Every structure is written in structure tokens, then in C-alpha cells.
PDB file of C-alpha atoms and ligand atoms in Angstrom:
ATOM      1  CA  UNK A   1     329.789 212.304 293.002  1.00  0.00           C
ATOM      2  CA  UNK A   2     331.138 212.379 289.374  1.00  0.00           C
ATOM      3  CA  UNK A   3     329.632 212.056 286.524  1.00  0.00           C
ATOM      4  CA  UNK A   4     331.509 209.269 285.327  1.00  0.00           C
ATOM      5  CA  UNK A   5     330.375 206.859 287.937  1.00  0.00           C
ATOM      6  CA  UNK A   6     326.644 205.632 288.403  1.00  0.00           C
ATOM      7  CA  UNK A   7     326.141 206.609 292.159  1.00  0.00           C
ATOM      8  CA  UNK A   8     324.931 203.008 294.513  1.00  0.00           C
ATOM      9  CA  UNK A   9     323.175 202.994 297.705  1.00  0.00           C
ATOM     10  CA  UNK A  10     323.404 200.150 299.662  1.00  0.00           C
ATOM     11  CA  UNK A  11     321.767 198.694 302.684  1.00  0.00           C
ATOM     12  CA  UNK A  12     323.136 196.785 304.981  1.00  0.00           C
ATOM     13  CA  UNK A  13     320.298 194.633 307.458  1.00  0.00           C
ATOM     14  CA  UNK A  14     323.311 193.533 309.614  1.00  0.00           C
ATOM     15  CA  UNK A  15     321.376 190.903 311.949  1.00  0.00           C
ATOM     16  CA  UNK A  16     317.579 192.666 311.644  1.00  0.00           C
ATOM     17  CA  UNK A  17     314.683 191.128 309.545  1.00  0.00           C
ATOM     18  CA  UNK A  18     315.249 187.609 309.134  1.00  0.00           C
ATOM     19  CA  UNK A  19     311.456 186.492 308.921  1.00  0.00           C
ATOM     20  CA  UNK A  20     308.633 187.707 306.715  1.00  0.00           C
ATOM     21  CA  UNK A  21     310.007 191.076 307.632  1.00  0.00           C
ATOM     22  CA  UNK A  22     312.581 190.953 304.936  1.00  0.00           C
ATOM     23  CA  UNK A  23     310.680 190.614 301.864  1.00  0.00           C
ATOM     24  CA  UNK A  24     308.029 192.847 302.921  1.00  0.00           C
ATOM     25  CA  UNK A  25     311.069 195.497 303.732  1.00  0.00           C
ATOM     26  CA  UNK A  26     312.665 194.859 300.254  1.00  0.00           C
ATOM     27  CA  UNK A  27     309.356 194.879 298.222  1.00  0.00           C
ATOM     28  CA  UNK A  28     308.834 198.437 300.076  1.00  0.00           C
ATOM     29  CA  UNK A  29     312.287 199.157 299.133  1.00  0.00           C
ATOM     30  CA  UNK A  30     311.438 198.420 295.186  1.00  0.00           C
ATOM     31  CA  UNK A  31     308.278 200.351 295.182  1.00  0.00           C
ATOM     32  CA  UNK A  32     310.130 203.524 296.616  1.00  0.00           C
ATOM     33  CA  UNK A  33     313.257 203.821 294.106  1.00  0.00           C
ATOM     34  CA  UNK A  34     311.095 202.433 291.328  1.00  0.00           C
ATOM     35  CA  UNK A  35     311.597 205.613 289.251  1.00  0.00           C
ATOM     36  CA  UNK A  36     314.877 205.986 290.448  1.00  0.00           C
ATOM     37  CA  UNK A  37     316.842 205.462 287.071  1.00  0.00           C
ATOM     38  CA  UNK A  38     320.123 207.187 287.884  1.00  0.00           C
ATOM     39  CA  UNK A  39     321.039 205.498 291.048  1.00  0.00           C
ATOM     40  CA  UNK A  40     321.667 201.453 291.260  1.00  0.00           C
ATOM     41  CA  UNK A  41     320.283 200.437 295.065  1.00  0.00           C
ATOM     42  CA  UNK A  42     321.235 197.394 297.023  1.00  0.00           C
ATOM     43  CA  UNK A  43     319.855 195.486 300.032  1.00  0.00           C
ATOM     44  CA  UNK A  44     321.735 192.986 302.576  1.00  0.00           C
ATOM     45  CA  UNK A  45     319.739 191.088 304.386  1.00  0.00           C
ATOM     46  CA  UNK A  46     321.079 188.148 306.615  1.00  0.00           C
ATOM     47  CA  UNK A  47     321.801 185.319 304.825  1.00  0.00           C
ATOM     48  CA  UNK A  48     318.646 183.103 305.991  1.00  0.00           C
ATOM     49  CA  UNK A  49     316.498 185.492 304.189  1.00  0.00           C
ATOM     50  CA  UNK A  50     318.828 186.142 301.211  1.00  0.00           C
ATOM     51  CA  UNK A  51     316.693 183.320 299.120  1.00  0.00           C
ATOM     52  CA  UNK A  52     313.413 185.010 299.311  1.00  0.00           C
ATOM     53  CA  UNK A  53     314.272 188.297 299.117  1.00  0.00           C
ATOM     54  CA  UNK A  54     316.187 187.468 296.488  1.00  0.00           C
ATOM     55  CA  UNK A  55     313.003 186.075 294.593  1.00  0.00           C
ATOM     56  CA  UNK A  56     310.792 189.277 295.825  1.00  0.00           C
ATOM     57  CA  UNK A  57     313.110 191.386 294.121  1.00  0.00           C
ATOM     58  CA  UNK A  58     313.635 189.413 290.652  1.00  0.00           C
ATOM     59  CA  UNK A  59     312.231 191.570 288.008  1.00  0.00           C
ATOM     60  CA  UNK A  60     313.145 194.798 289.963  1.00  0.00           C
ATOM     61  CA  UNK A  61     316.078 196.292 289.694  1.00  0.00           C
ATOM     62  CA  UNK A  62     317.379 196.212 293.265  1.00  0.00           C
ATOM     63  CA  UNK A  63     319.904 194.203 293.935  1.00  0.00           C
ATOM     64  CA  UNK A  64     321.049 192.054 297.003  1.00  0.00           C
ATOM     65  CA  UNK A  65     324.202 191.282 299.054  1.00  0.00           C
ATOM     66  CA  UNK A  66     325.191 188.662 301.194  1.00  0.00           C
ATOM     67  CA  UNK A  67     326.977 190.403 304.627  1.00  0.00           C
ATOM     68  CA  UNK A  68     330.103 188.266 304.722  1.00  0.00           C
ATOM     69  CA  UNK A  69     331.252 184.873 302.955  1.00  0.00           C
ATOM     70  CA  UNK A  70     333.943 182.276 303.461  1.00  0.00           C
ATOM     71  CA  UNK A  71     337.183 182.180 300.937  1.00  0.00           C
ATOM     72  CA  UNK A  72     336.966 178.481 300.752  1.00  0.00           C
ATOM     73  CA  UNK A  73     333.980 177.142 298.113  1.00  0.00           C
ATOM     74  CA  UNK A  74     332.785 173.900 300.373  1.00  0.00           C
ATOM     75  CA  UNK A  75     334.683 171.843 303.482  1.00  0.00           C
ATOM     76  CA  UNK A  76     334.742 171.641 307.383  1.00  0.00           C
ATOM     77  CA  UNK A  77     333.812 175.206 308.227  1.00  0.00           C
ATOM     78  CA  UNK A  78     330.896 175.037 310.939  1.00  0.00           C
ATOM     79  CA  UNK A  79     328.906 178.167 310.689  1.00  0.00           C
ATOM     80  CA  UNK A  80     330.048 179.554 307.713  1.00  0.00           C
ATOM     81  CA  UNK A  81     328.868 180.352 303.857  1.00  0.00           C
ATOM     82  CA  UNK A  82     330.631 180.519 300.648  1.00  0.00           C
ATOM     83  CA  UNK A  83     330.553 182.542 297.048  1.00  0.00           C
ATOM     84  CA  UNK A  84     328.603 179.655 295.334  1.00  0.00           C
ATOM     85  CA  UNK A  85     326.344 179.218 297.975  1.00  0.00           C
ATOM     86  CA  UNK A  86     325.479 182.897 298.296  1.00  0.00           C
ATOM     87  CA  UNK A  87     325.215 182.770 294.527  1.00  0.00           C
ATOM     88  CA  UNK A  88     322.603 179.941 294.578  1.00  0.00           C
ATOM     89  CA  UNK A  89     320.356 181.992 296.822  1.00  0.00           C
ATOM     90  CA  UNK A  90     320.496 184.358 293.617  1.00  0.00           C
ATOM     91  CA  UNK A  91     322.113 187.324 295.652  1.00  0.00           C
ATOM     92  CA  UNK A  92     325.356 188.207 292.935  1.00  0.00           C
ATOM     93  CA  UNK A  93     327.101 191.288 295.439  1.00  0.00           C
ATOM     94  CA  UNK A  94     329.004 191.022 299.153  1.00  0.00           C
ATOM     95  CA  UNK A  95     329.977 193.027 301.758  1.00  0.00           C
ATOM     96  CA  UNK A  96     333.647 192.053 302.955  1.00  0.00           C
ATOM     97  CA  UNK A  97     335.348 193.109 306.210  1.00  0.00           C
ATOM     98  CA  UNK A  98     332.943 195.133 307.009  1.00  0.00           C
ATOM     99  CA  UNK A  99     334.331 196.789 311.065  1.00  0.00           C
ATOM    100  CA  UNK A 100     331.776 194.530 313.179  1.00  0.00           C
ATOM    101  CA  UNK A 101     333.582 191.594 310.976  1.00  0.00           C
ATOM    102  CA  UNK A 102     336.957 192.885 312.339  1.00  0.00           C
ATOM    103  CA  UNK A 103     335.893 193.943 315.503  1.00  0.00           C
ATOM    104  CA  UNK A 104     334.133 190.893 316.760  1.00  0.00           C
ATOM    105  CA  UNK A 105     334.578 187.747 314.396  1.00  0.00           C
ATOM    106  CA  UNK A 106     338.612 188.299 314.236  1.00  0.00           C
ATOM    107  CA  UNK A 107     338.645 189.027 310.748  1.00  0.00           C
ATOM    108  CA  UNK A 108     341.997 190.818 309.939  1.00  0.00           C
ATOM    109  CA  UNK A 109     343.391 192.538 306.053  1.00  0.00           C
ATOM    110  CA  UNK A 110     344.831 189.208 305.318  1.00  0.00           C
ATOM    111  CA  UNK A 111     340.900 187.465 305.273  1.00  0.00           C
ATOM    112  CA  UNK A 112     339.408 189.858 303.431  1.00  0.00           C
ATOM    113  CA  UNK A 113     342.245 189.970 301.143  1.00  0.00           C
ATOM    114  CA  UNK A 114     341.868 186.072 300.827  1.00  0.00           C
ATOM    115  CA  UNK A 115     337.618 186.994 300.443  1.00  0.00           C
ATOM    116  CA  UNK A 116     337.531 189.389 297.850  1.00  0.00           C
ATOM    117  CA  UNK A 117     340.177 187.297 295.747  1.00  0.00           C
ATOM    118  CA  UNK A 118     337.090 184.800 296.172  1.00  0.00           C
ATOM    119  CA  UNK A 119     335.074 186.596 295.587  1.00  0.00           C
ATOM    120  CA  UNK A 120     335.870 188.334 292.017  1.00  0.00           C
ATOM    121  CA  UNK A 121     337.119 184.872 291.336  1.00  0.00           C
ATOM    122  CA  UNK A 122     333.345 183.327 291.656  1.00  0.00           C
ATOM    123  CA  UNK A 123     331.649 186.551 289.908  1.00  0.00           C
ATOM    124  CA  UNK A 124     330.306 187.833 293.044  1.00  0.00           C
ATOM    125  CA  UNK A 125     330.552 191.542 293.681  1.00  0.00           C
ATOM    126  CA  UNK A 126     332.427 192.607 296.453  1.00  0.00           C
ATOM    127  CA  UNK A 127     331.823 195.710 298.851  1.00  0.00           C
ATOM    128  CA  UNK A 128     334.780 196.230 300.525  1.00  0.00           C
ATOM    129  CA  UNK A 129     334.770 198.088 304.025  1.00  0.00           C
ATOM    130  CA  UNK A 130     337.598 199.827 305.379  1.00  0.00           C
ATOM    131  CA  UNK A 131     337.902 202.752 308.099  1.00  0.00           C
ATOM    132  CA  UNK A 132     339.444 203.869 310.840  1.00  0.00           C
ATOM    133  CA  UNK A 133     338.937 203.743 314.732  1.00  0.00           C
ATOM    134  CA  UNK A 134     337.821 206.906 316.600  1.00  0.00           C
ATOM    135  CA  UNK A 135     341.533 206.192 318.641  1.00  0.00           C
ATOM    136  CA  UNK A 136     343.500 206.100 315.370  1.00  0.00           C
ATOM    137  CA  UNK A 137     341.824 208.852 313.663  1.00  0.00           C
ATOM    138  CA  UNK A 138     342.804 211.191 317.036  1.00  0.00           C
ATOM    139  CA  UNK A 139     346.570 209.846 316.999  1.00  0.00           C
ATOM    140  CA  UNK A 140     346.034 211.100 313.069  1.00  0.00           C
ATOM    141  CA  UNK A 141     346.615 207.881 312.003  1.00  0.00           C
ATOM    142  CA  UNK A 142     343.377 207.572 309.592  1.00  0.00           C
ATOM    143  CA  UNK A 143     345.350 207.696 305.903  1.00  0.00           C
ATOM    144  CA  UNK A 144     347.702 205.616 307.176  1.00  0.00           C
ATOM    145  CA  UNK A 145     345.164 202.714 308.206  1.00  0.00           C
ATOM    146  CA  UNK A 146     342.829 202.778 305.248  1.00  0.00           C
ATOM    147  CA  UNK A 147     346.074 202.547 303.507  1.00  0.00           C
ATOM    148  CA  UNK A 148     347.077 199.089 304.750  1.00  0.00           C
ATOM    149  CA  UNK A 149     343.503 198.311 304.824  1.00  0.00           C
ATOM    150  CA  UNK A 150     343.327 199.060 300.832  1.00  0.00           C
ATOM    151  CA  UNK A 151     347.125 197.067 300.561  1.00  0.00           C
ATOM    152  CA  UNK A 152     345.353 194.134 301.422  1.00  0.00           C
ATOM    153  CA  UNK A 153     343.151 194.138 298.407  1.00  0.00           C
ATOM    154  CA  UNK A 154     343.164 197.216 295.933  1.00  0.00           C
ATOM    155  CA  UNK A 155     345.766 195.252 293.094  1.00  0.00           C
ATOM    156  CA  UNK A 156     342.650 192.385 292.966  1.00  0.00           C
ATOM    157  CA  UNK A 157     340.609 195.233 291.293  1.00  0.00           C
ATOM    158  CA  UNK A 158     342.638 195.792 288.082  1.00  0.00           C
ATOM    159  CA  UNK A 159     341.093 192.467 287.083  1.00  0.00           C
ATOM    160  CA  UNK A 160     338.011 194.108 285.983  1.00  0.00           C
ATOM    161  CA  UNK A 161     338.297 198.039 286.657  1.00  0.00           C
ATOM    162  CA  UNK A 162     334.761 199.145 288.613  1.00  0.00           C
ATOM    163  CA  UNK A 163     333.605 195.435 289.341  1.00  0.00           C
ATOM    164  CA  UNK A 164     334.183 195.955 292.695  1.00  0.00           C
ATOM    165  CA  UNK A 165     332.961 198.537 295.332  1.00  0.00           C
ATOM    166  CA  UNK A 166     334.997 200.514 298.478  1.00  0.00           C
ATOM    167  CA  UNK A 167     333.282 201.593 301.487  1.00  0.00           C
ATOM    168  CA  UNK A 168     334.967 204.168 303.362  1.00  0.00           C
ATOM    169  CA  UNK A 169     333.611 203.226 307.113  1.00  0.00           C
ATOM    170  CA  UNK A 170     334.811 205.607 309.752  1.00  0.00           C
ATOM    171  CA  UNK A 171     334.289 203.350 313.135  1.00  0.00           C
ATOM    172  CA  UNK A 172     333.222 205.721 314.902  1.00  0.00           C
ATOM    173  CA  UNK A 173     330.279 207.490 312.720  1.00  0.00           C
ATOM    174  CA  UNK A 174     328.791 203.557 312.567  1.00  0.00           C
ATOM    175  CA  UNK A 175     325.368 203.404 314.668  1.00  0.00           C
ATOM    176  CA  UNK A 176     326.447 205.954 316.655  1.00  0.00           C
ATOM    177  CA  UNK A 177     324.810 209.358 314.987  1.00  0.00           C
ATOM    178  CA  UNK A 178     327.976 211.076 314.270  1.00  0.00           C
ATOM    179  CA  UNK A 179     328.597 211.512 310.866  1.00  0.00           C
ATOM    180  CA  UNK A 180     331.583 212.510 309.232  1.00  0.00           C
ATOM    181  CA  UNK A 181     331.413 215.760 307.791  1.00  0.00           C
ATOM    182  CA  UNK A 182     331.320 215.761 303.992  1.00  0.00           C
ATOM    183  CA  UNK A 183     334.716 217.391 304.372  1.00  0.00           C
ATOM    184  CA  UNK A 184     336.152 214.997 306.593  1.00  0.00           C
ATOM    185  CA  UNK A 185     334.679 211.995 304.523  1.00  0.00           C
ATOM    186  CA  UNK A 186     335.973 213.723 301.125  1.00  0.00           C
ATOM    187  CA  UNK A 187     339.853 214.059 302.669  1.00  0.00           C
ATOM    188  CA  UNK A 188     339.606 210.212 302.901  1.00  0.00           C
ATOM    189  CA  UNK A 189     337.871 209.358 299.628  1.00  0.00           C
ATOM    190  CA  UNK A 190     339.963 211.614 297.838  1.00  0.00           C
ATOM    191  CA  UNK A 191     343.164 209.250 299.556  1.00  0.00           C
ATOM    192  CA  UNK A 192     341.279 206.054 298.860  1.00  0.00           C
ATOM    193  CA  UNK A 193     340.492 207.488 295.177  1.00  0.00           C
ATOM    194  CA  UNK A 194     344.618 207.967 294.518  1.00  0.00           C
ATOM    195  CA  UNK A 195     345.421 205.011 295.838  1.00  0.00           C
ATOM    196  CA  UNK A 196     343.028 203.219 293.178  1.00  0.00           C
ATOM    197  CA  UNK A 197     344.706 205.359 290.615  1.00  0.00           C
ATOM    198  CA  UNK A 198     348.008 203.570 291.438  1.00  0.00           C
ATOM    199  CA  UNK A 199     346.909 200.479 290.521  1.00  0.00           C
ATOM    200  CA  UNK A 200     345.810 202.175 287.322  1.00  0.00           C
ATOM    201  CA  UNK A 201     343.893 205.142 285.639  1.00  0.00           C
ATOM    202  CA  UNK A 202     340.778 203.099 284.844  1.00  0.00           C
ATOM    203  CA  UNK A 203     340.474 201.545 288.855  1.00  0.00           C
ATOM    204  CA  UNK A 204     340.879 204.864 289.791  1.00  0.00           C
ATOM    205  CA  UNK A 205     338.050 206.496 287.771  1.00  0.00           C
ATOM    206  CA  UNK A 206     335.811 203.698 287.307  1.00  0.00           C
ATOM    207  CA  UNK A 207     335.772 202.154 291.155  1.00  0.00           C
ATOM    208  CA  UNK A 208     332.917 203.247 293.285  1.00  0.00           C
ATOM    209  CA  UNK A 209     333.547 204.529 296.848  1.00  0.00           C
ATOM    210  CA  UNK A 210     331.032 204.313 299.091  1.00  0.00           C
ATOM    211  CA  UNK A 211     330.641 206.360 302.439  1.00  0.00           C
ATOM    212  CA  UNK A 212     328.911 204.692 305.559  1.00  0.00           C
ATOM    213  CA  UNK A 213     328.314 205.910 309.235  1.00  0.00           C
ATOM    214  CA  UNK A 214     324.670 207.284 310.355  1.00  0.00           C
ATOM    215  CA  UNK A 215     324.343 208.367 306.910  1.00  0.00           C
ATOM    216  CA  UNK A 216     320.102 209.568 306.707  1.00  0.00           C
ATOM    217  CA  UNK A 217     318.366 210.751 304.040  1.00  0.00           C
ATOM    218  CA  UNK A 218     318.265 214.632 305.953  1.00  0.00           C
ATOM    219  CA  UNK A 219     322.430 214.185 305.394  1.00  0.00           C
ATOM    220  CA  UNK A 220     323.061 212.613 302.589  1.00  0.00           C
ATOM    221  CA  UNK A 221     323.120 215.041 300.127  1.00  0.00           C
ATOM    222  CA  UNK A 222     325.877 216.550 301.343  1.00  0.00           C
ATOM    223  CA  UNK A 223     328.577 213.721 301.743  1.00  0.00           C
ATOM    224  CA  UNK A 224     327.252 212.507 298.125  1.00  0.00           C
ATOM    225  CA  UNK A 225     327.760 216.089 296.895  1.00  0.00           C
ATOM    226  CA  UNK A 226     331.350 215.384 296.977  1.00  0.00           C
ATOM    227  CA  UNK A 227     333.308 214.722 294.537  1.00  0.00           C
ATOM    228  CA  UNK A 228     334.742 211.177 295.179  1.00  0.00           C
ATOM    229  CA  UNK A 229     331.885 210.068 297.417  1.00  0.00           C
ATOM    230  CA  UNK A 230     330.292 207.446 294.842  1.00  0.00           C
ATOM    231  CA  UNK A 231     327.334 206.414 296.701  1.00  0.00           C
ATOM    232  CA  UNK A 232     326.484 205.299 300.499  1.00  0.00           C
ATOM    233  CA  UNK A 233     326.311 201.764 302.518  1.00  0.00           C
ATOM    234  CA  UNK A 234     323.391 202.556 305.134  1.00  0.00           C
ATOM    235  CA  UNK A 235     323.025 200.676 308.231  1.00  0.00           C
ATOM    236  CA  UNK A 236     320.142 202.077 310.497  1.00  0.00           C
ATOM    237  CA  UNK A 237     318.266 203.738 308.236  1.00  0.00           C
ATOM    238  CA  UNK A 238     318.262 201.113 305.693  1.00  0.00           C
ATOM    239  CA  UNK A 239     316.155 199.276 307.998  1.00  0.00           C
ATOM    240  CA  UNK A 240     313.387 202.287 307.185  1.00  0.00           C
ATOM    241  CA  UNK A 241     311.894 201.856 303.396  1.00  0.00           C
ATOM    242  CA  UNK A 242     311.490 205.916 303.442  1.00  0.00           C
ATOM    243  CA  UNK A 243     314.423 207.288 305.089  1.00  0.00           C
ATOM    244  CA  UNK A 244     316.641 204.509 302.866  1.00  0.00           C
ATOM    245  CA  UNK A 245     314.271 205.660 300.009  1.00  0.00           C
ATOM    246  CA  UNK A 246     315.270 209.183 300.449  1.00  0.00           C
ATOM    247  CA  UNK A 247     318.873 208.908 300.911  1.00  0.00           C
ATOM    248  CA  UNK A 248     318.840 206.901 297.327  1.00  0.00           C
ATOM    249  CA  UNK A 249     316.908 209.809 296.031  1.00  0.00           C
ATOM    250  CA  UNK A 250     319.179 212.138 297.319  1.00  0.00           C
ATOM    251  CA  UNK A 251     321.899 210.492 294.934  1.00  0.00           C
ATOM    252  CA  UNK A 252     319.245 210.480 291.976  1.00  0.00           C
ATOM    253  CA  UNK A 253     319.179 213.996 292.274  1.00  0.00           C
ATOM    254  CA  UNK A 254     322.927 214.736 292.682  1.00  0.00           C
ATOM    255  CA  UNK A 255     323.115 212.848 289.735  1.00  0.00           C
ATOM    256  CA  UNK A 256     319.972 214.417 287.463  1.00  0.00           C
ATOM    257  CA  UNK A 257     322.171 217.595 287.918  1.00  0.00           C
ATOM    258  CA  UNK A 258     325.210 216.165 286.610  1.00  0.00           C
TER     259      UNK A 258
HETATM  260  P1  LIG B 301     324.978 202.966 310.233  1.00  0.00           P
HETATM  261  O1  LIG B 301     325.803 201.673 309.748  1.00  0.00           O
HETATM  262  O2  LIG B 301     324.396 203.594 308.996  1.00  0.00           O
HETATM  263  O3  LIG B 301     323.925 202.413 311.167  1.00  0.00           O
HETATM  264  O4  LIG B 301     325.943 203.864 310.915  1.00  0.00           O
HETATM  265  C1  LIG B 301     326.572 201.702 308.578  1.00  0.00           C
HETATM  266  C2  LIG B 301     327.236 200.371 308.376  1.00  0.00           C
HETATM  267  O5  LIG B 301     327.638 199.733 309.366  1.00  0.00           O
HETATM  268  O6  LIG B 301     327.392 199.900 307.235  1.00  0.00           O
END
């Protein structure tokens, strides 16, 4: 982490908790970080439970994501969700092209190109995921891919420097218990981290990168020890109020110490 940047923990629900489950998990989720004042902490629950978990959390200072959205605002799009309405629900953030998005709905760089341009447009905050494939990352591809991946997207950000989030999402560390190591992590933030700096000096310092993949509080501090790991978006264990609890302490620490 760096100074500079307020460290975020985010947790992504993917399809888990759509009932009464939800708000019960995100009230738990307040209550934990309560005294957490270092460290801004997220929650994305699906979007039928967006609404009232969104209105268990007003007044607290955790804040909620949508999991996807659809570029258009409104038309003949069966199934899908927009910026405004995710904004009515009262959720301002979203996660875009996240790998499950890629790897099973067909979304490709162009979409969430076309997404987070939507997005930033509308005023909703976008976390987006990039990362490579446990193939690509043995043919050494990795810099190379989170390089188009960022192409897609990264000029967007000079709009507002640090409106919008990265997520650094190796495939293969996602629900699967292998982490990265924080050195392996840190090679690709620290490639991510130029790249913002080419748009320009304040994307590059004031952008938060994120690292996902089986992160847990018992290894977080170390990827958020480094220096251009910015925070985390949790999968598994944000579905556990103490583990998720923990790994956003974790940061609060790293962060206490400066
Ligand atoms: P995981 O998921 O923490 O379960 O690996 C991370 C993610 O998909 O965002």
C-alpha cells in the first residue's frame, strides 16, 4: 500500500445471499469494520438484494456494488440492468468484466470498455477486473494480457483521476486457494501502476489497484504490504463477516503504520 491512497476492500457475493441472508450478512459486515477509519469497505451482493442492503447499510459507511451492468441506460435487453437502475437501488460502485463475466457471459475488452465509459458517464464507480489465465501466465504472456485488458479502458480514467478502481484478478488464484504470492501479485501491479502513469501522473498515483484470488484474512497482509497493492476484491471469504472483517483490518493496520 502507499500512503497516498486510502486502501478499499471489497466483497464480491457473486450469486450467494439473495434472501434475508444479505442484509443480515452486510449489517454483520458494518458492525465488524465499524472502527475501521482508515480503510473504505465495499459489499456486492446480487442485484435482487442490492435495494435492501442498500437501505441496511445507509448511515454506515460501507458501501455497495452492483456485479455487472449494461452500457445501454433502458431498451430491449432481456435479462439485463443498467447504471440508472443500479443507481436507483442506491448502490453508487460496479464491478466490470470481472473473469466469470468473460469466461461465461461472452463479455470481451470491447464491453467493458463500452461499460465503464457508462459507467463514469452515469456517476457510478467502476471496479474494473482484469487478469490473466493460468495458460497465458505459463506461455509468460501475463503483462502482455493485462495490457490489452487495461487498452480497453485505462484513457476513460483521466476524466476524474482515482474515481475509478483496477482489480488485478489472476484466473487462476479465483476460488481455487492459490494465491498469488505478494511478489508475483506486486510484478503485475507495479505494470498495471505504469501503465496508469501513461495516461498521466495523477491516474497513476491516485488510482486504486485492487488484488483478488483466495485472498483471506490469514494472507492478506502480505499482498497489501506491497507497495502498489491498493486494497483487495474478496470472493469466498467475503461471504464470512469475520474472515472479510479481518482481511479489511489487515489493511487498517497496514495503513495505521503508514
Ligand atoms: P475468491 O474470488 O476470493 O473466491 O478467489 C475473488 C473474485 O472472484 O473476485
Amino acid at each position: 500500500m502507499n500512503p497516498m491512497r486510502r486502501p478499499l476492500i471489497a466483497g464480491n457475493w457473486k450469486m450467494n445471499q439473495g434472501g434475508a441472508g444479505a442484509p443480515h450478512l452486510a449489517a454483520e459486515v458494518a458492525t465488524r469494520t465499524v472502527e475501521l477509519d482508515a480503510v473504505d469497505v465495499l459489499v456486492a451482493p446480487p442485484f435482487t438484494a442490492l435495494t435492501t442492503v442498500a437501505k441496511e447499510l445507509s448511515g454506515t459507511k460501507v458501501h455497495v456494488a452492483a456485479q455487472n451492468m449494461h452500457a445501454k441506460d433502458s431498451g430491449a435487453f432481456t435479462g439485463e440492468v443498467s447504471a440508472p437502475m443500479i443507481l436507483e437501488t442506491g448502490a453508487k460502485w460496479v464491478i466490470i468484466g470481472h473473469s466469470e463475466r468473460r469466461q461465461y457471459f461472452g463479455e470481451t475488452d470491447g464491453s467493458v470498455g463500452e461499460k465503464v465509459a457508462a459507467a463514469l458517464a452515469k456517476k457510478l464507480r467502476p471496479i474494473v477486473c482484469i487478469g490473466e489465465t493460468l495458460e497465458q501466465r505459463e506461455q509468460g504472456k501475463t503483462l502482455a494480457v493485462v495490457g490489452w485488458q487495461l487498452d480497453a479502458f485505462v484513457k476513460l480514467l483521466a476524466a476524474e483521476p482515482g474515481y475509478g478502481v483496477v482489480a488485478y484478478e489472476p484466473v487462476w488464484a479465483i476460488g481455487t486457494g492459490r494465491v498469488a504470492t505478494p511478489e508475483q501479485a506486486q510484478e503485475v501491479h507495479a505494470a498495471i501502476r505504469a501503465r496508469l502513469t501513461q495516461v498521466n501522473a495523477e491516474v497513476g498515483a491516485k488510482t486504486l489497484v485492487l488484488y483478488g484470488g483466495s485472498m483471506k484474512a490469514s494472507n492478506a497482509a502480505g499482498l497489501l504490504s506491497q507497495a502498489d497493492i491498493d486494497g483487495g476484491l474478496v470472493g469466498g471469504a467475503a461471504l464470512d463477516a469475520a474472515d472479510f472483517s479481518g482481511i479489511a483490518k489487515a489493511a487498517q493496520d497496514l495503513a495505521k503504520k503508514g
